[in-house]
C-alpha cells in the first residue's frame, strides 16, 4: 500500500482520464438521484424575481457565452426562459458574444416550442424577441435601441414587424427594471454594472466565475446568481421541470468525489516521497 | 432544432477527434481544431456583416446622412499595414490602436470606477455582524500582503500579510475547484450528446 501511495504521483495521466470518464459516464447511464439543495442567497432570488413579476412585464436577457460554456449556461438559459414564458413575461434578448447569439438563436426556438406545447403563449415577436449580437454601443442603446441595433433582429426580421418591439424603443429602467446576463467572461456583467447600474441585475455564470462574482453579489450590485450547472439544476428544481442540468448533477457530484480522492492520494504521495528524501 | 443523422455523425466525429488529444497529439485532433477555427471565424464574420455592419450602415450613415463615419474605415484598415510590405509600414497601425486605447481608458476611468467604489464601500458594513467583521479582517490582511513599501519590515504587517496569503490561497483553491467543476460540466455536455443523440438512436433505446 505504502509503495502504491509513493508511486501514485507518477501515475500515467491516461489512467486518471479513464477513471474520471467512468465516474461520469456511469451516473449518466444509471442516475443515482443525489439531492439538489437550492441556495437561498444565489439561485432563489433569480427565481423569485420571475415568479413575482406580473404577466406582460418586459425583461431583458443577454447571452454572452460560447461553445465552451454551453453545457453550463444553456440549461440555465433554458430554465429561466421557460419560466418567463410560463409566467407570461415578455423577454427581449441580446448577445455580447457572436457565439452566444448562434447558440441562443436555436435554443430559444426550441424552448418556446416546448412552452407552447405545454399550453403557454410563446409566440415570436409577441412574447419574445431575440435581437442577437450587435455592436454594443451601450449609451446609444439606452436612448434608441432600434437604431443602435439597425432595426433588425437575429433572424433578420425588421423591428417594425415585431409587436413586442413597439414597446421597447429604449433600454432603460422604465422599459425593464430588471434583466439577466448569462456570462462566461469578458465582455460580461461588467458592461451592465457600468451602464445599467439603475436596474436590478441578475447573473447566470459559469462555475469558474462564481468566486469573482460573489463580491458583486455581496455588495448588492447584482441581486442573484445562478452558479454553473448546479445553479441550473436548482432552478429546474424550483421550476418543477427537471431538465438536462438535473440529470447531469449525479455525474457532476461523482466527478467531484473522484477529484477529492485524487487530491488526497496525491498529497499523501507527496508527503511520503518528501519523507523518504 | 432537429439535427439530421449526418449532422449528428459529423458532430460526434469532431467531438471524439478533439478528445483523442487526451491519448496523444494526433492528426485528427489537428484537423478538428483547424476546422473549428475556420468555421467559427467564417460564420462570425458573415454574421457580423449581415446582422451588424450592414444594418448599422443603413441607419447611421445612409438614413442619418453621417457620411463622415466612413472616414473610420481607412483608419481601421491601417491595422493591416502590419501584414504587408514586411512590416515596413507597421507603425501606421499604432494610430487606430492608440485611438481605441485612449477611448477605452477614458471611458473606464470615467465610468468604471463606480463598481469598484461600491465594492470598497461594502467592506465597511455593520461590524456588529460577525460576517462583516470577518470580511473586514480578511480584507485588511490581504491588503497588508501587498504592502511593499510602507511598513514592509514591520512584524505586524508581516504577520497580517502572511495570514492574508493563506486567505488568498483558500480563495484560489475555491477558484480552482470551480474551474474543475466547469470542465466537468463541459465534458458532461458532450457526453450527453454522444450518449443521447448519437449512440441511443443507433441501439434503438
Coordinates of C-alpha atoms in Angstrom, one line a residue:
Chain A
X1 CA 0.0 0.0 0.0
X2 CA 2.8 2.3 1.0
X3 CA 4.6 1.6 -2.2
X4 CA 1.4 2.3 -4.2
X5 CA 0.9 5.6 -2.5
X6 CA 4.6 6.6 -3.0
X7 CA 4.3 5.9 -6.7
X8 CA 0.9 7.5 -7.1
X9 CA 2.2 10.9 -8.2
X10 CA 3.9 9.2 -11.1
X11 CA 0.7 7.5 -12.4
X12 CA 0.0 7.8 -16.1
X13 CA -2.5 10.6 -16.6
X14 CA -4.4 8.5 -19.1
X15 CA -5.4 6.2 -16.2
X16 CA -6.8 9.2 -14.4
X17 CA -8.8 10.2 -17.5
X18 CA -10.2 6.7 -17.8
X19 CA -11.2 6.6 -14.1
X20 CA -12.8 10.1 -14.4
X21 CA -14.6 9.1 -17.6
X22 CA -16.1 6.0 -15.9
X23 CA -17.1 8.1 -12.9
X24 CA -19.0 10.5 -15.2
X25 CA -20.5 8.0 -17.7
X26 CA -22.0 5.5 -15.2
X27 CA -24.3 8.0 -13.4
X28 CA -25.4 9.5 -16.8
X29 CA -26.5 6.0 -17.8
X30 CA -27.8 5.0 -14.4
X31 CA -28.8 8.1 -12.3
X32 CA -28.2 7.8 -8.5
X33 CA -30.6 10.6 -7.5
X34 CA -28.3 12.7 -5.3
X35 CA -30.3 15.5 -3.6
X36 CA -30.2 19.0 -5.1
X37 CA -30.3 21.8 -2.4
X38 CA -31.5 25.2 -3.5
X39 CA -29.2 28.0 -2.5
X40 CA -31.2 30.8 -0.8
X41 CA -28.7 33.5 -1.5
X42 CA -27.8 32.9 -5.1
X43 CA -30.5 30.9 -7.1
X44 CA -33.6 31.7 -5.1
X45 CA -33.6 35.5 -5.8
X46 CA -33.4 34.8 -9.5
X47 CA -36.3 32.5 -9.4
X48 CA -38.3 34.9 -7.1
X49 CA -37.7 37.8 -9.5
X50 CA -39.5 36.0 -12.3
X51 CA -42.1 34.3 -10.1
X52 CA -43.1 37.6 -8.6
X53 CA -43.2 39.6 -11.9
X54 CA -46.6 40.5 -13.4
X55 CA -47.7 39.0 -16.7
X56 CA -46.8 41.4 -19.5
X57 CA -43.8 42.9 -17.8
X58 CA -40.7 43.2 -20.1
X59 CA -37.5 41.5 -19.1
X60 CA -34.1 41.7 -20.9
X61 CA -31.5 39.0 -21.1
X62 CA -28.0 38.8 -22.5
X63 CA -26.4 35.6 -23.9
X64 CA -22.7 36.2 -23.5
X65 CA -21.1 32.8 -23.8
X66 CA -19.7 30.4 -26.3
X67 CA -19.5 26.7 -27.1
X68 CA -17.1 26.2 -24.2
X69 CA -19.7 27.2 -21.7
X70 CA -22.7 25.8 -23.5
X71 CA -23.1 22.8 -21.1
X72 CA -23.3 25.0 -18.1
X73 CA -25.2 28.1 -19.3
X74 CA -27.6 26.7 -21.8
X75 CA -29.5 24.7 -19.1
X76 CA -29.7 28.0 -17.1
X77 CA -31.0 30.0 -20.1
X78 CA -33.4 27.2 -20.9
X79 CA -35.0 27.0 -17.4
X80 CA -35.1 30.8 -17.0
X81 CA -36.6 31.4 -20.4
X82 CA -39.2 28.7 -20.0
X83 CA -40.1 30.3 -16.6
X84 CA -40.6 33.7 -18.3
X85 CA -43.0 32.2 -20.9
X86 CA -44.8 30.3 -18.2
X87 CA -45.4 33.5 -16.2
X88 CA -46.5 35.4 -19.3
X89 CA -43.5 37.8 -19.3
X90 CA -42.1 39.4 -22.4
X91 CA -38.5 38.6 -23.0
X92 CA -36.1 40.6 -25.1
X93 CA -32.6 39.2 -25.7
X94 CA -29.2 40.5 -26.9
X95 CA -25.8 39.0 -27.1
X96 CA -22.4 40.4 -26.5
X97 CA -20.8 37.3 -28.0
X98 CA -21.4 36.2 -31.5
X99 CA -21.2 32.6 -30.4
X100 CA -23.8 33.3 -27.7
X101 CA -26.2 34.6 -30.4
X102 CA -25.7 31.4 -32.5
X103 CA -26.4 29.1 -29.6
X104 CA -29.4 31.0 -28.2
X105 CA -30.8 31.5 -31.7
X106 CA -31.7 27.8 -31.9
X107 CA -32.1 27.1 -28.2
X108 CA -34.8 29.8 -27.6
X109 CA -36.9 28.5 -30.5
X110 CA -36.7 25.0 -29.0
X111 CA -37.8 26.2 -25.5
X112 CA -40.5 28.4 -26.9
X113 CA -41.9 25.4 -28.8
X114 CA -41.8 23.3 -25.6
X115 CA -43.6 26.1 -23.7
X116 CA -46.3 26.3 -26.4
X117 CA -46.7 22.5 -26.3
X118 CA -47.3 22.9 -22.5
X119 CA -50.1 25.4 -23.2
X120 CA -48.2 28.7 -22.6
X121 CA -48.1 31.5 -25.1
X122 CA -44.6 31.8 -26.6
X123 CA -45.1 33.4 -29.9
X124 CA -42.1 35.1 -31.5
X125 CA -42.4 38.8 -31.9
X126 CA -45.3 38.9 -29.4
X127 CA -43.9 37.1 -26.3
X128 CA -40.2 37.2 -27.0
X129 CA -37.7 38.7 -29.4
X130 CA -34.0 37.8 -29.8
X131 CA -32.0 40.8 -31.2
X132 CA -28.8 38.8 -31.1
X133 CA -25.3 40.0 -31.5
X134 CA -24.8 43.7 -32.1
X135 CA -22.1 46.3 -31.6
X136 CA -22.9 47.1 -28.1
X137 CA -22.9 50.9 -28.1
X138 CA -24.4 51.0 -24.6
X139 CA -25.1 54.6 -24.3
X140 CA -26.9 54.7 -27.6
X141 CA -28.8 51.6 -26.7
X142 CA -30.4 53.2 -23.7
X143 CA -31.5 56.1 -25.8
X144 CA -32.5 54.5 -29.1
X145 CA -32.4 50.7 -29.1
X146 CA -33.9 50.4 -32.6
X147 CA -31.4 52.5 -34.3
X148 CA -28.4 51.0 -32.5
X149 CA -29.5 47.6 -33.5
X150 CA -30.1 48.6 -37.1
X151 CA -33.8 47.8 -36.6
X152 CA -33.1 44.1 -37.2
X153 CA -33.3 41.0 -35.0
X154 CA -31.1 37.9 -35.1
X155 CA -33.5 36.1 -37.5
X156 CA -33.4 39.1 -40.0
X157 CA -36.8 40.5 -39.0
X158 CA -37.4 44.2 -39.1
X159 CA -38.4 45.6 -35.7
X160 CA -41.4 47.3 -37.3
X161 CA -42.9 43.8 -37.9
X162 CA -42.5 42.7 -34.3
X163 CA -45.3 43.9 -32.0
X164 CA -43.2 43.5 -28.8
X165 CA -40.6 45.8 -30.1
X166 CA -43.1 48.6 -30.4
X167 CA -43.0 48.7 -26.5
X168 CA -39.2 48.5 -26.5
X169 CA -37.8 51.6 -28.1
X170 CA -35.2 52.2 -25.4
X171 CA -33.4 50.0 -22.9
X172 CA -33.9 51.9 -19.7
X173 CA -35.2 51.1 -16.2
X174 CA -38.6 52.4 -17.3
X175 CA -38.8 49.8 -20.1
X176 CA -37.5 47.0 -17.9
X177 CA -36.5 47.3 -14.3
X178 CA -34.5 44.1 -14.3
X179 CA -32.5 41.8 -16.6
X180 CA -30.2 38.8 -16.5
X181 CA -26.9 38.1 -18.2
X182 CA -25.7 34.6 -18.9
X183 CA -21.9 35.2 -19.0
X184 CA -18.8 33.2 -19.4
X185 CA -16.2 36.0 -19.3
X186 CA -15.5 39.4 -20.9
X187 CA -17.5 41.2 -22.2
X188 CA -19.9 40.2 -19.5
X189 CA -21.6 41.6 -16.4
X190 CA -19.1 44.4 -16.2
X191 CA -20.8 46.2 -19.1
X192 CA -24.0 46.4 -17.2
X193 CA -22.5 47.3 -13.8
X194 CA -21.2 50.4 -15.5
X195 CA -24.0 51.3 -17.8
X196 CA -27.2 49.9 -16.2
X197 CA -26.5 50.5 -12.5
X198 CA -30.0 51.8 -12.1
X199 CA -31.5 48.4 -13.0
X200 CA -31.7 45.2 -11.0
X201 CA -29.1 42.9 -12.5
X202 CA -29.1 39.1 -12.2
X203 CA -26.3 36.9 -13.4
X204 CA -26.0 33.3 -14.6
X205 CA -22.3 32.4 -14.8
X206 CA -20.0 29.5 -15.4
X207 CA -18.6 27.8 -12.3
X208 CA -15.2 29.3 -12.8
X209 CA -16.6 32.8 -12.5
X210 CA -18.6 32.2 -9.3
X211 CA -15.8 33.2 -6.9
X212 CA -15.3 36.5 -8.8
X213 CA -19.0 37.3 -8.9
X214 CA -19.5 36.7 -5.2
X215 CA -18.0 40.1 -4.4
X216 CA -20.5 42.0 -6.6
X217 CA -23.4 39.8 -5.2
X218 CA -22.3 40.6 -1.7
X219 CA -22.1 44.3 -2.5
X220 CA -25.7 44.1 -3.9
X221 CA -24.6 45.2 -7.3
X222 CA -26.2 42.1 -8.6
X223 CA -29.3 40.7 -7.0
X224 CA -29.0 37.0 -7.7
X225 CA -26.6 34.5 -9.2
X226 CA -27.0 31.2 -11.0
X227 CA -23.8 29.3 -10.4
X228 CA -22.8 26.9 -13.1
X229 CA -24.6 23.7 -13.8
X230 CA -25.6 23.4 -10.1
X231 CA -27.4 26.8 -10.4
X232 CA -29.3 25.5 -13.4
X233 CA -30.3 22.3 -11.6
X234 CA -31.5 24.3 -8.6
X235 CA -33.6 26.5 -10.9
X236 CA -35.1 23.4 -12.6
X237 CA -36.0 22.1 -9.2
X238 CA -37.7 25.3 -8.2
X239 CA -39.5 25.3 -11.6
X240 CA -40.6 21.7 -11.1
X241 CA -39.3 20.9 -14.5
X242 CA -36.3 18.6 -14.4
X243 CA -34.0 19.1 -17.4
X244 CA -30.5 18.5 -18.6
X245 CA -28.9 20.0 -15.5
X246 CA -30.8 17.8 -13.1
X247 CA -29.9 14.7 -15.0
X248 CA -26.2 15.6 -15.0
X249 CA -25.8 16.6 -11.4
X250 CA -25.2 13.0 -10.3
X251 CA -22.3 12.7 -12.6
X252 CA -21.0 16.1 -11.5
X253 CA -21.2 15.0 -7.8
X254 CA -19.4 11.7 -8.5
X255 CA -16.8 13.5 -10.6
X256 CA -16.1 15.8 -7.7
X257 CA -15.8 12.9 -5.3
X258 CA -13.2 11.3 -7.6
X259 CA -11.2 14.6 -7.7
X260 CA -11.2 14.9 -3.9
X261 CA -9.9 11.3 -3.6
X262 CA -7.2 12.0 -6.2
X263 CA -6.2 15.2 -4.3
X264 CA -5.9 13.3 -1.0
X265 CA -3.9 10.5 -2.6
X266 CA -1.7 12.9 -4.4
X267 CA -0.9 14.8 -1.2
X268 CA -0.2 11.6 0.7
X269 CA 2.1 10.5 -2.1
X270 CA 3.9 13.9 -2.0
X271 CA 4.4 13.8 1.8
X272 CA 5.7 10.2 1.7
X273 CA 8.1 11.0 -1.0
X274 CA 9.3 14.0 0.9
X275 CA 9.8 11.9 4.0
X276 CA 11.9 9.4 2.1
X277 CA 14.0 12.2 0.7
Chain B
X1 CA -34.0 22.5 -33.9
X2 CA -33.8 18.9 -35.2
X3 CA -30.5 17.6 -36.4
X4 CA -30.2 15.2 -39.3
X5 CA -28.3 11.9 -38.7
X6 CA -25.5 13.1 -40.9
X7 CA -25.1 16.3 -38.8
X8 CA -25.1 14.2 -35.6
X9 CA -22.4 11.9 -37.0
X10 CA -20.2 14.8 -38.1
X11 CA -20.6 16.4 -34.6
X12 CA -19.8 13.1 -32.9
X13 CA -16.7 12.6 -35.1
X14 CA -15.4 16.0 -34.2
X15 CA -16.1 15.6 -30.5
X16 CA -14.2 12.3 -30.5
X17 CA -11.4 13.8 -32.6
X18 CA -11.0 16.6 -30.0
X19 CA -10.9 14.2 -27.1
X20 CA -8.4 12.0 -28.9
X21 CA -5.9 14.6 -27.7
X22 CA -6.1 13.0 -24.3
X23 CA -4.3 10.0 -25.7
X24 CA -1.8 12.0 -27.6
X25 CA -1.4 14.7 -30.1
X26 CA -2.6 13.5 -33.5
X27 CA -3.7 14.4 -36.9
X28 CA -7.5 14.0 -36.2
X29 CA -7.2 16.5 -33.3
X30 CA -5.4 19.0 -35.5
X31 CA -8.0 18.6 -38.3
X32 CA -10.8 19.2 -35.8
X33 CA -9.0 22.2 -34.3
X34 CA -8.4 23.9 -37.6
X35 CA -11.9 23.1 -38.9
X36 CA -13.4 24.6 -35.8
X37 CA -11.4 27.8 -36.1
X38 CA -12.1 28.2 -39.7
X39 CA -15.9 27.7 -39.2
X40 CA -16.1 29.9 -36.2
X41 CA -14.3 32.8 -37.9
X42 CA -16.2 32.4 -41.2
X43 CA -19.6 32.2 -39.5
X44 CA -18.8 35.0 -37.1
X45 CA -17.6 37.3 -39.9
X46 CA -20.7 36.6 -42.0
X47 CA -23.0 37.3 -39.0
X48 CA -21.2 40.5 -38.2
X49 CA -21.6 41.8 -41.7
X50 CA -25.2 40.8 -42.2
X51 CA -26.6 41.5 -38.7
X52 CA -24.4 44.3 -37.5
X53 CA -22.4 46.2 -40.1
X54 CA -25.0 46.4 -42.9
X55 CA -28.0 47.4 -40.6
X56 CA -25.8 49.9 -38.8
X57 CA -24.6 51.4 -42.1
X58 CA -28.2 51.8 -43.2
X59 CA -29.4 53.5 -40.1
X60 CA -26.4 55.6 -39.0
X61 CA -24.8 56.5 -42.3
X62 CA -27.5 56.3 -45.0
X63 CA -30.6 57.4 -43.1
X64 CA -28.8 59.9 -40.8
X65 CA -26.5 61.1 -43.6
X66 CA -23.5 60.9 -41.3
X67 CA -21.1 60.0 -44.2
X68 CA -18.1 61.2 -42.2
X69 CA -18.4 57.9 -40.3
X70 CA -16.8 56.3 -43.4
X71 CA -13.6 58.1 -42.6
X72 CA -13.0 55.5 -39.9
X73 CA -12.9 52.7 -42.5
X74 CA -9.4 53.6 -43.8
X75 CA -8.3 54.4 -40.2
X76 CA -9.3 50.8 -39.2
X77 CA -7.7 49.4 -42.3
X78 CA -4.4 50.7 -41.0
X79 CA -4.3 47.6 -38.8
X80 CA -3.5 45.6 -41.9
X81 CA -0.3 47.5 -42.5
X82 CA 1.5 45.1 -40.2
X83 CA 0.8 42.3 -42.6
X84 CA 2.1 43.9 -45.7
X85 CA 5.5 45.0 -47.0
X86 CA 7.4 43.0 -44.5
X87 CA 6.1 45.2 -41.6
X88 CA 7.7 48.3 -43.1
X89 CA 4.6 50.3 -42.6
X90 CA 3.5 48.6 -39.4
X91 CA 4.0 51.7 -37.4
X92 CA 0.8 53.1 -39.0
X93 CA -1.2 50.5 -37.0
X94 CA -0.3 52.5 -33.9
X95 CA -2.8 55.2 -34.8
X96 CA -6.0 53.1 -34.6
X97 CA -4.6 51.2 -31.6
X98 CA -3.8 54.4 -29.7
X99 CA -7.2 55.9 -30.5
X100 CA -9.1 52.9 -29.3
X101 CA -6.9 52.5 -26.2
X102 CA -7.3 56.2 -25.4
X103 CA -11.1 55.9 -25.8
X104 CA -11.1 52.8 -23.7
X105 CA -9.0 54.2 -20.9
X106 CA -11.0 57.4 -20.7
X107 CA -14.3 55.6 -20.6
X108 CA -13.1 53.1 -18.0
X109 CA -11.7 55.9 -15.7
X110 CA -14.9 58.0 -16.1
X111 CA -17.5 55.2 -15.8
X112 CA -15.8 52.1 -14.5
X113 CA -14.7 53.3 -11.1
X114 CA -18.2 53.2 -9.7
X115 CA -18.4 49.4 -9.4
X116 CA -15.1 49.2 -7.6
X117 CA -16.2 52.0 -5.2
X118 CA -19.4 50.2 -4.4
X119 CA -17.4 47.1 -3.5
X120 CA -15.0 49.2 -1.4
X121 CA -17.9 50.8 0.5
X122 CA -19.3 47.3 1.1
X123 CA -16.2 46.4 3.1
X124 CA -17.4 48.9 5.7
X125 CA -20.6 47.1 6.7
X126 CA -22.1 46.9 10.2
X127 CA -19.3 45.5 12.3
X128 CA -21.7 44.0 14.9
X129 CA -22.4 41.4 12.3
X130 CA -19.8 38.6 12.5
X131 CA -19.6 38.1 8.7
X132 CA -18.9 41.8 8.1
X133 CA -16.2 41.8 10.8
X134 CA -14.6 38.7 9.4
X135 CA -14.8 40.2 5.9
X136 CA -13.1 43.4 7.0
X137 CA -10.3 41.5 8.8
X138 CA -9.6 39.3 5.8
X139 CA -9.6 42.3 3.5
X140 CA -7.1 44.2 5.8
X141 CA -4.8 41.1 6.0
X142 CA -4.9 40.6 2.2
X143 CA -4.2 44.3 1.7
X144 CA -1.2 44.1 4.0
X145 CA 0.3 41.3 1.9
X146 CA 0.6 43.8 -0.8
X147 CA 2.3 46.5 1.3
X148 CA 5.6 46.5 -0.5
X149 CA 6.8 49.9 0.6
X150 CA 5.4 51.4 3.9
X151 CA 5.8 49.1 6.9
X152 CA 7.2 46.2 4.9
X153 CA 9.6 45.4 7.7
X154 CA 7.0 45.7 10.5
X155 CA 6.3 42.5 12.3
X156 CA 2.6 43.3 12.5
X157 CA 2.3 43.9 8.8
X158 CA 4.4 40.9 8.0
X159 CA 2.3 38.6 10.2
X160 CA -1.0 40.0 8.9
X161 CA 0.3 39.7 5.4
X162 CA 1.1 36.1 5.9
X163 CA -2.4 35.4 7.2
X164 CA -3.7 37.3 4.2
X165 CA -1.7 35.0 2.0
X166 CA -3.4 32.0 3.5
X167 CA -6.8 33.5 2.8
X168 CA -5.8 34.2 -0.8
X169 CA -4.7 30.5 -1.1
X170 CA -8.2 29.5 0.1
X171 CA -9.8 31.8 -2.5
X172 CA -7.5 30.4 -5.2
X173 CA -8.4 26.9 -4.1
X174 CA -12.1 27.7 -4.4
X175 CA -11.5 29.3 -7.8
X176 CA -9.6 26.1 -8.9
X177 CA -12.3 23.9 -7.6
X178 CA -14.9 25.9 -9.6
X179 CA -12.8 25.6 -12.7
X180 CA -12.7 21.9 -12.4
X181 CA -16.4 21.9 -11.9
X182 CA -16.8 23.9 -15.1
X183 CA -14.5 21.5 -17.0
X184 CA -16.6 18.5 -15.8
X185 CA -19.8 20.3 -16.9
X186 CA -18.3 20.9 -20.3
X187 CA -17.4 17.2 -20.7
X188 CA -20.9 16.2 -19.4
X189 CA -22.5 18.3 -22.2
X190 CA -20.6 16.4 -24.8
X191 CA -21.1 13.1 -23.1
X192 CA -24.9 13.7 -23.1
X193 CA -24.8 14.5 -26.8
X194 CA -22.8 11.3 -27.6
X195 CA -24.9 9.0 -25.5
X196 CA -28.4 10.5 -26.1
X197 CA -28.2 11.9 -29.6
X198 CA -25.6 9.7 -31.2
X199 CA -25.5 6.3 -29.6
X200 CA -29.0 5.9 -28.3
X201 CA -30.8 6.1 -31.7
X202 CA -28.3 3.6 -33.1
X203 CA -29.1 0.9 -30.5
X204 CA -32.8 1.8 -30.6
X205 CA -33.5 2.8 -26.9

